[in-house]
């Protein structure tokens, strides 16, 4: 299959409305979208990514008017979160509208919903006839794509169209809050921190880490994720890497350690998040075998970075 790269939201939306799948930019990471009313199109997403069939997709909307097409009831906690954080890097889990296909939600009675803030994403979604289900636009298990070239590297020949936009400004996937339970629960950390969520809905519970392995509430959390081919070695703040190999790289916030040629020194946690996945991919292209990753402080977006780093490193243990 030929993969076209376009900057036209109209062209990209036409593919969606014809039952095809399209990668598109958002402020978190690029998504791989399909019309939620087309089971055939949704199946193409799973096939192109090699995604396990029990891992549900997030539905993307362009305005709050589309909520009723996707969700069946909206509890007060969700209303407050939506009011404060939509559009933006937040996904809320709600009971689904019975019309929403089981393929979108992988058989769950709930559905994840997000309204991206990115103007290109919004314009694209406005031109799509129905809401658009979209996981991150990467081969399953690989780092999420934060620019169109990463999408193209992973999915060329497997999807007909990439909507080209700028690099995703946040660089990590959305914060996910399950509002179908009481009290609501944080399922995935992201740019919107637990502290800011609790400023709006104080009773939100943090997710528990052992649920990664024991039937997690968010099915995707049990799969390996975010992994480059290189081995990931985590370094707590201030600790230099223990062993250095010639073919290694370093990403972190503090000073560059000696003896490592390829480094990404970030000014703050926000820049770390922005650069992380593209650095992983760059290291793979350059044949780096070990990436040392400094663990950022465990607050704000630092918690989301730590979560992604820990899961990227887990694959090494297998
Ligand atoms: O920022 C993002 O969220 C990006 C952009 C494209 O919107 N999307 C994204 O999708 O990261 P994906 O599929 O890579 O991650 C979605 C996560 C998965 O772990 C999935 O299991 C979980 O959301 N999820 C989706 N629907 C769910 C539901 N109904 N209940 C619990 N977890 C759900
Ligand atoms: Mg993903």
Tab-separated table of C-alpha atoms and ligand atoms in Angstrom:
chain	number	residue	atom	x	y	z
A	1	UNK	CA	0.000	0.000	0.000
A	2	UNK	CA	1.192	3.487	-0.810
A	3	UNK	CA	1.311	5.899	2.135
A	4	UNK	CA	0.698	9.545	1.277
A	5	UNK	CA	1.856	12.351	3.560
A	6	UNK	CA	-0.402	15.400	3.400
A	7	UNK	CA	-0.844	18.712	5.204
A	8	UNK	CA	-4.466	18.918	4.094
A	9	UNK	CA	-6.981	18.170	6.865
A	10	UNK	CA	-9.636	17.870	4.144
A	11	UNK	CA	-7.757	15.083	2.335
A	12	UNK	CA	-7.062	13.266	5.606
A	13	UNK	CA	-10.700	13.478	6.747
A	14	UNK	CA	-11.891	12.168	3.381
A	15	UNK	CA	-9.899	8.963	3.965
A	16	UNK	CA	-11.536	8.572	7.407
A	17	UNK	CA	-15.020	9.162	6.000
A	18	UNK	CA	-14.323	6.458	3.393
A	19	UNK	CA	-13.576	3.888	6.113
A	20	UNK	CA	-9.778	4.172	6.005
A	21	UNK	CA	-7.243	4.830	8.766
A	22	UNK	CA	-5.173	8.009	9.058
A	23	UNK	CA	-2.368	9.131	11.389
A	24	UNK	CA	-2.824	12.681	12.707
A	25	UNK	CA	-1.012	15.062	15.093
A	26	UNK	CA	-2.155	15.891	18.599
A	27	UNK	CA	-0.365	17.827	21.336
A	28	UNK	CA	0.425	14.605	23.274
A	29	UNK	CA	1.528	12.148	20.563
A	30	UNK	CA	0.352	11.292	17.031
A	31	UNK	CA	-2.811	9.164	16.835
A	32	UNK	CA	-3.880	6.518	14.298
A	33	UNK	CA	-7.554	7.215	13.678
A	34	UNK	CA	-10.656	5.495	12.302
A	35	UNK	CA	-14.391	6.310	12.213
A	36	UNK	CA	-15.983	4.772	15.339
A	37	UNK	CA	-19.027	3.655	13.349
A	38	UNK	CA	-16.990	1.469	10.976
A	39	UNK	CA	-15.957	-1.894	12.450
A	40	UNK	CA	-13.958	-2.626	9.302
A	41	UNK	CA	-11.947	0.570	9.795
A	42	UNK	CA	-11.382	-0.126	13.512
A	43	UNK	CA	-10.060	-3.595	12.635
A	44	UNK	CA	-7.529	-1.962	10.310
A	45	UNK	CA	-6.061	-0.052	13.282
A	46	UNK	CA	-5.402	-3.266	15.223
A	47	UNK	CA	-3.900	-4.905	12.139
A	48	UNK	CA	-1.619	-1.988	11.192
A	49	UNK	CA	-0.236	-1.624	14.730
A	50	UNK	CA	-0.131	-5.325	15.576
A	51	UNK	CA	-2.171	-4.327	18.641
A	52	UNK	CA	-3.548	-7.021	20.988
A	53	UNK	CA	-7.342	-7.199	20.460
A	54	UNK	CA	-8.124	-6.795	24.186
A	55	UNK	CA	-6.585	-3.305	24.344
A	56	UNK	CA	-9.313	-0.636	23.857
A	57	UNK	CA	-8.985	2.610	21.891
A	58	UNK	CA	-9.533	6.220	22.981
A	59	UNK	CA	-12.303	8.089	21.133
A	60	UNK	CA	-11.425	11.614	19.969
A	61	UNK	CA	-14.047	14.349	19.673
A	62	UNK	CA	-13.887	17.983	18.499
A	63	UNK	CA	-16.647	19.418	20.660
A	64	UNK	CA	-18.630	18.587	23.774
A	65	UNK	CA	-21.707	18.093	21.589
A	66	UNK	CA	-20.211	14.802	20.443
A	67	UNK	CA	-20.058	13.439	24.010
A	68	UNK	CA	-23.550	11.983	23.874
A	69	UNK	CA	-22.679	9.999	20.753
A	70	UNK	CA	-19.992	8.182	22.760
A	71	UNK	CA	-20.909	8.163	26.475
A	72	UNK	CA	-24.145	7.145	28.182
A	73	UNK	CA	-23.981	9.124	31.415
A	74	UNK	CA	-21.592	11.718	32.740
A	75	UNK	CA	-21.058	11.793	36.506
A	76	UNK	CA	-20.386	15.112	38.223
A	77	UNK	CA	-16.679	14.329	38.716
A	78	UNK	CA	-16.277	13.834	34.969
A	79	UNK	CA	-18.225	17.010	34.254
A	80	UNK	CA	-15.791	19.000	36.413
A	81	UNK	CA	-12.719	17.421	34.822
A	82	UNK	CA	-14.111	18.007	31.337
A	83	UNK	CA	-14.956	21.592	32.207
A	84	UNK	CA	-11.418	22.274	33.467
A	85	UNK	CA	-9.203	20.229	31.201
A	86	UNK	CA	-10.960	19.825	27.820
A	87	UNK	CA	-9.585	20.521	25.297
A	88	UNK	CA	-6.227	19.145	26.410
A	89	UNK	CA	-4.086	16.138	27.364
A	90	UNK	CA	-6.770	14.353	29.430
A	91	UNK	CA	-8.776	11.195	28.693
A	92	UNK	CA	-11.825	10.405	30.825
A	93	UNK	CA	-13.278	6.895	31.030
A	94	UNK	CA	-17.095	6.876	31.068
A	95	UNK	CA	-19.847	4.292	30.617
A	96	UNK	CA	-20.232	3.893	26.903
A	97	UNK	CA	-23.211	4.674	24.708
A	98	UNK	CA	-24.605	1.244	23.666
A	99	UNK	CA	-24.157	2.283	20.020
A	100	UNK	CA	-20.357	2.377	20.360
A	101	UNK	CA	-18.847	-0.750	18.842
A	102	UNK	CA	-17.329	-3.429	21.097
A	103	UNK	CA	-14.297	-3.324	18.833
A	104	UNK	CA	-13.526	0.240	19.943
A	105	UNK	CA	-13.749	-0.649	23.651
A	106	UNK	CA	-12.378	-4.208	23.320
A	107	UNK	CA	-15.591	-5.521	24.887
A	108	UNK	CA	-15.528	-3.187	27.919
A	109	UNK	CA	-18.728	-1.401	29.016
A	110	UNK	CA	-16.711	1.824	29.289
A	111	UNK	CA	-15.046	4.124	26.770
A	112	UNK	CA	-12.091	6.548	26.908
A	113	UNK	CA	-12.840	10.035	25.523
A	114	UNK	CA	-10.477	12.861	24.684
A	115	UNK	CA	-10.835	16.319	23.091
A	116	UNK	CA	-7.355	17.324	21.879
A	117	UNK	CA	-6.282	20.973	22.041
A	118	UNK	CA	-4.124	20.815	18.921
A	119	UNK	CA	-5.660	23.098	16.234
A	120	UNK	CA	-4.806	20.701	13.369
A	121	UNK	CA	-6.362	17.784	15.280
A	122	UNK	CA	-9.481	19.830	15.986
A	123	UNK	CA	-9.908	20.916	12.377
A	124	UNK	CA	-9.349	17.337	11.171
A	125	UNK	CA	-11.872	15.928	13.682
A	126	UNK	CA	-14.410	18.601	12.692
A	127	UNK	CA	-14.253	17.349	9.118
A	128	UNK	CA	-14.763	13.721	10.116
A	129	UNK	CA	-18.419	12.710	10.106
A	130	UNK	CA	-18.212	10.783	13.404
A	131	UNK	CA	-15.865	10.708	16.407
A	132	UNK	CA	-12.505	9.091	15.697
A	133	UNK	CA	-11.047	6.170	17.668
A	134	UNK	CA	-7.270	6.451	17.863
A	135	UNK	CA	-4.440	4.760	19.727
A	136	UNK	CA	-0.932	6.182	19.486
A	137	UNK	CA	0.423	5.919	15.907
A	138	UNK	CA	3.258	3.445	16.459
A	139	UNK	CA	3.850	-0.276	16.072
A	140	UNK	CA	2.568	-1.882	19.287
A	141	UNK	CA	5.234	-1.908	22.012
A	142	UNK	CA	7.415	0.786	20.381
A	143	UNK	CA	7.768	4.351	21.685
A	144	UNK	CA	4.804	6.525	20.722
A	145	UNK	CA	5.335	8.738	17.661
A	146	UNK	CA	5.826	12.412	18.454
A	147	UNK	CA	6.470	13.573	14.876
A	148	UNK	CA	5.233	12.563	11.435
A	149	UNK	CA	8.549	10.963	10.459
A	150	UNK	CA	8.318	8.515	13.371
A	151	UNK	CA	4.809	7.630	12.220
A	152	UNK	CA	6.080	7.128	8.682
A	153	UNK	CA	8.993	4.929	9.829
A	154	UNK	CA	6.666	2.621	11.752
A	155	UNK	CA	3.590	2.537	9.526
A	156	UNK	CA	4.590	3.258	5.905
A	157	UNK	CA	3.015	0.691	3.600
A	158	UNK	CA	0.465	-0.205	6.301
A	159	UNK	CA	-1.726	2.916	6.285
A	160	UNK	CA	-2.880	5.069	3.348
A	161	UNK	CA	-2.392	8.542	4.839
A	162	UNK	CA	-0.371	10.559	7.357
A	163	UNK	CA	-1.597	14.055	8.222
A	164	UNK	CA	1.607	15.994	8.704
A	165	UNK	CA	1.756	18.558	11.498
A	166	UNK	CA	4.416	19.892	13.863
A	167	UNK	CA	6.150	17.785	16.514
A	168	UNK	CA	3.828	17.047	19.458
A	169	UNK	CA	4.523	19.733	22.074
A	170	UNK	CA	3.959	17.526	25.144
A	171	UNK	CA	5.497	14.283	23.887
A	172	UNK	CA	3.813	11.879	26.347
A	173	UNK	CA	0.348	10.330	26.103
A	174	UNK	CA	-2.667	11.837	27.879
A	175	UNK	CA	-3.460	11.493	31.571
A	176	UNK	CA	-6.268	8.906	31.937
A	177	UNK	CA	-8.875	9.131	34.710
A	178	UNK	CA	-11.512	6.441	35.172
A	179	UNK	CA	-14.728	8.300	36.031
A	180	UNK	CA	-16.907	5.185	35.691
A	181	UNK	CA	-15.949	4.234	39.279
A	182	UNK	CA	-16.444	6.078	42.570
A	183	UNK	CA	-14.215	7.689	43.560
A	184	UNK	CA	-12.565	8.266	40.151
A	185	UNK	CA	-9.149	6.763	39.633
A	186	UNK	CA	-5.996	7.827	37.836
A	187	UNK	CA	-5.101	5.032	35.387
A	188	UNK	CA	-2.201	6.642	33.491
A	189	UNK	CA	-0.148	9.687	34.474
A	190	UNK	CA	0.500	12.425	31.941
A	191	UNK	CA	1.050	16.154	31.561
A	192	UNK	CA	-1.953	16.891	33.790
A	193	UNK	CA	-0.630	15.824	37.176
A	194	UNK	CA	-2.496	14.138	40.018
A	195	UNK	CA	-2.075	17.369	42.018
A	196	UNK	CA	-3.879	19.445	39.398
A	197	UNK	CA	-6.604	16.813	38.991
A	198	UNK	CA	-7.166	16.818	42.754
A	199	UNK	CA	-7.486	20.593	42.747
A	200	UNK	CA	-10.649	20.003	40.726
A	201	UNK	CA	-11.826	16.598	42.072
A	202	UNK	CA	-10.095	16.070	45.450
A	203	UNK	CA	-11.197	12.448	45.907
A	204	UNK	CA	-9.378	11.047	42.830
A	205	UNK	CA	-7.362	7.952	43.791
A	206	UNK	CA	-3.940	7.170	42.406
A	207	UNK	CA	-3.656	3.922	40.405
A	208	UNK	CA	-1.896	1.068	42.178
A	209	UNK	CA	1.250	-0.307	40.617
A	210	UNK	CA	0.605	-4.016	41.186
A	211	UNK	CA	-2.392	-3.755	38.900
A	212	UNK	CA	0.040	-3.712	36.022
A	213	UNK	CA	0.332	-7.439	36.364
A	214	UNK	CA	-2.981	-8.424	38.011
A	215	UNK	CA	-5.873	-7.835	35.604
A	216	UNK	CA	-5.324	-4.103	35.288
A	217	UNK	CA	-8.306	-1.787	34.918
A	218	UNK	CA	-6.626	-0.257	31.881
A	219	UNK	CA	-5.883	-3.268	29.676
A	220	UNK	CA	-3.011	-1.582	27.836
A	221	UNK	CA	-0.988	-1.303	31.044
A	222	UNK	CA	-0.156	-4.996	31.074
A	223	UNK	CA	1.651	-4.913	27.725
A	224	UNK	CA	5.263	-3.876	27.159
A	225	UNK	CA	5.409	-0.293	26.008
A	226	UNK	CA	7.560	2.569	24.854
A	227	UNK	CA	10.548	0.308	24.181
A	228	UNK	CA	13.353	1.160	21.807
A	229	UNK	CA	15.589	-1.703	20.602
A	230	UNK	CA	18.353	-0.425	22.871
A	231	UNK	CA	18.533	-1.600	26.472
A	232	UNK	CA	17.233	0.978	28.990
A	233	UNK	CA	19.133	1.498	32.249
A	234	UNK	CA	17.453	3.744	34.836
A	235	UNK	CA	19.605	6.067	36.953
A	236	UNK	CA	18.211	7.740	40.049
A	237	UNK	CA	18.954	11.466	40.190
A	238	UNK	CA	22.577	12.237	40.957
A	239	UNK	CA	23.836	8.695	40.370
A	240	UNK	CA	26.148	8.271	37.433
A	241	UNK	CA	25.664	5.208	35.269
A	242	UNK	CA	27.425	2.197	36.739
A	243	UNK	CA	28.856	0.687	33.588
A	244	UNK	CA	29.643	2.630	30.453
A	245	UNK	CA	29.801	1.144	27.036
A	246	UNK	CA	31.195	2.834	23.989
A	247	UNK	CA	27.916	2.477	22.206
A	248	UNK	CA	25.739	4.119	24.824
A	249	UNK	CA	23.606	7.249	25.222
A	250	UNK	CA	22.312	9.374	28.099
A	251	UNK	CA	19.130	11.386	28.573
A	252	UNK	CA	18.473	13.438	31.688
A	253	UNK	CA	18.260	16.826	33.343
A	254	UNK	CA	21.543	17.131	35.212
A	255	UNK	CA	25.024	17.643	33.775
A	256	UNK	CA	26.278	15.400	31.044
A	257	UNK	CA	28.160	12.412	32.493
A	258	UNK	CA	31.694	11.927	31.205
A	259	UNK	CA	32.506	9.302	28.645
A	260	UNK	CA	29.169	9.182	26.863
A	261	UNK	CA	29.145	10.677	23.401
A	262	UNK	CA	25.454	10.822	22.625
A	263	UNK	CA	23.436	12.809	25.149
A	264	UNK	CA	20.212	14.756	25.554
A	265	UNK	CA	20.506	17.217	28.417
A	266	UNK	CA	17.100	18.729	29.087
A	267	UNK	CA	16.469	22.053	30.829
A	268	UNK	CA	13.451	20.812	32.790
A	269	UNK	CA	11.016	17.876	33.031
A	270	UNK	CA	8.797	19.387	30.307
A	271	UNK	CA	11.662	19.339	27.820
A	272	UNK	CA	12.545	15.800	28.952
A	273	UNK	CA	8.987	14.655	28.145
A	274	UNK	CA	9.062	16.472	24.803
A	275	UNK	CA	12.335	14.837	23.716
A	276	UNK	CA	12.127	11.372	25.272
A	277	UNK	CA	10.455	9.255	22.593
A	278	UNK	CA	12.181	10.944	19.664
A	279	UNK	CA	15.528	10.413	21.437
A	280	UNK	CA	14.730	6.697	21.829
A	281	UNK	CA	14.006	6.455	18.122
A	282	UNK	CA	17.121	8.435	17.180
A	283	UNK	CA	19.227	6.041	19.296
A	284	UNK	CA	17.723	3.077	17.456
A	285	UNK	CA	18.508	4.612	14.076
A	286	UNK	CA	22.112	5.139	15.179
A	287	UNK	CA	22.487	1.593	16.511
A	288	UNK	CA	22.960	2.628	20.169
A	289	UNK	CA	22.838	-0.474	22.378
A	290	UNK	CA	22.336	1.025	25.866
A	291	UNK	CA	20.437	4.193	26.867
A	292	UNK	CA	21.015	5.496	30.404
A	293	UNK	CA	17.957	7.448	31.555
A	294	UNK	CA	18.052	9.738	34.553
A	295	UNK	CA	14.901	9.454	36.662
A	296	UNK	CA	13.399	12.955	37.091
A	297	UNK	CA	11.925	14.114	40.443
A	298	UNK	CA	8.636	12.337	41.183
A	299	UNK	CA	6.210	15.221	40.857
A	300	UNK	CA	4.277	17.004	38.101
A	301	UNK	CA	5.069	15.594	34.656
A	302	UNK	CA	8.113	13.906	36.260
A	303	UNK	CA	5.750	11.163	37.481
A	304	UNK	CA	4.611	10.461	33.923
A	305	UNK	CA	8.206	10.371	32.658
A	306	UNK	CA	9.163	7.932	35.444
A	307	UNK	CA	6.200	5.728	34.555
A	308	UNK	CA	7.161	5.573	30.859
A	309	UNK	CA	10.838	4.969	31.684
A	310	UNK	CA	10.007	2.158	34.092
A	311	UNK	CA	7.814	0.459	31.540
A	312	UNK	CA	10.346	0.956	28.754
A	313	UNK	CA	12.964	-0.683	30.997
A	314	UNK	CA	10.700	-3.616	31.915
A	315	UNK	CA	11.076	-5.172	28.514
A	316	UNK	CA	14.778	-5.660	29.224
A	317	UNK	CA	13.891	-7.980	32.078
A	318	UNK	CA	11.988	-10.387	29.854
B	1	LIG	O1	-2.520	11.047	24.305
B	1	LIG	C1	-3.127	9.998	24.052
B	1	LIG	O2	-3.887	9.458	24.866
B	1	LIG	C2	-2.907	9.383	22.669
B	1	LIG	C3	-3.461	10.348	21.614
B	1	LIG	C4	-3.396	9.785	20.236
B	1	LIG	O3	-4.770	10.702	21.966
B	1	LIG	N1	-3.514	8.080	22.588
B	1	LIG	C5	-3.023	6.998	23.233
B	1	LIG	O4	-3.714	5.828	22.977
B	1	LIG	O5	-2.075	7.032	23.970
B	1	LIG	P1	-3.166	4.371	23.340
B	1	LIG	O6	-4.109	3.449	22.720
B	1	LIG	O7	-1.761	4.262	22.955
B	1	LIG	O8	-3.347	4.300	24.896
B	1	LIG	C6	-4.654	4.244	25.406
B	1	LIG	C7	-4.686	3.592	26.759
B	1	LIG	C8	-4.421	2.095	26.699
B	1	LIG	O9	-3.588	1.735	27.790
B	1	LIG	C9	-5.826	1.502	26.879
B	1	LIG	O10	-5.808	0.238	27.507
B	1	LIG	C10	-6.489	2.557	27.745
B	1	LIG	O11	-6.007	3.767	27.259
B	1	LIG	N2	-7.957	2.558	27.596
B	1	LIG	C11	-8.681	2.854	26.492
B	1	LIG	N3	-10.001	2.695	26.732
B	1	LIG	C12	-10.120	2.291	28.014
B	1	LIG	C13	-11.224	1.937	28.859
B	1	LIG	N4	-12.478	1.961	28.420
B	1	LIG	N5	-10.952	1.557	30.142
B	1	LIG	C14	-9.682	1.530	30.594
B	1	LIG	N6	-8.599	1.844	29.844
B	1	LIG	C15	-8.811	2.215	28.575
B	2	LIG	MG1	0.042	3.537	22.764
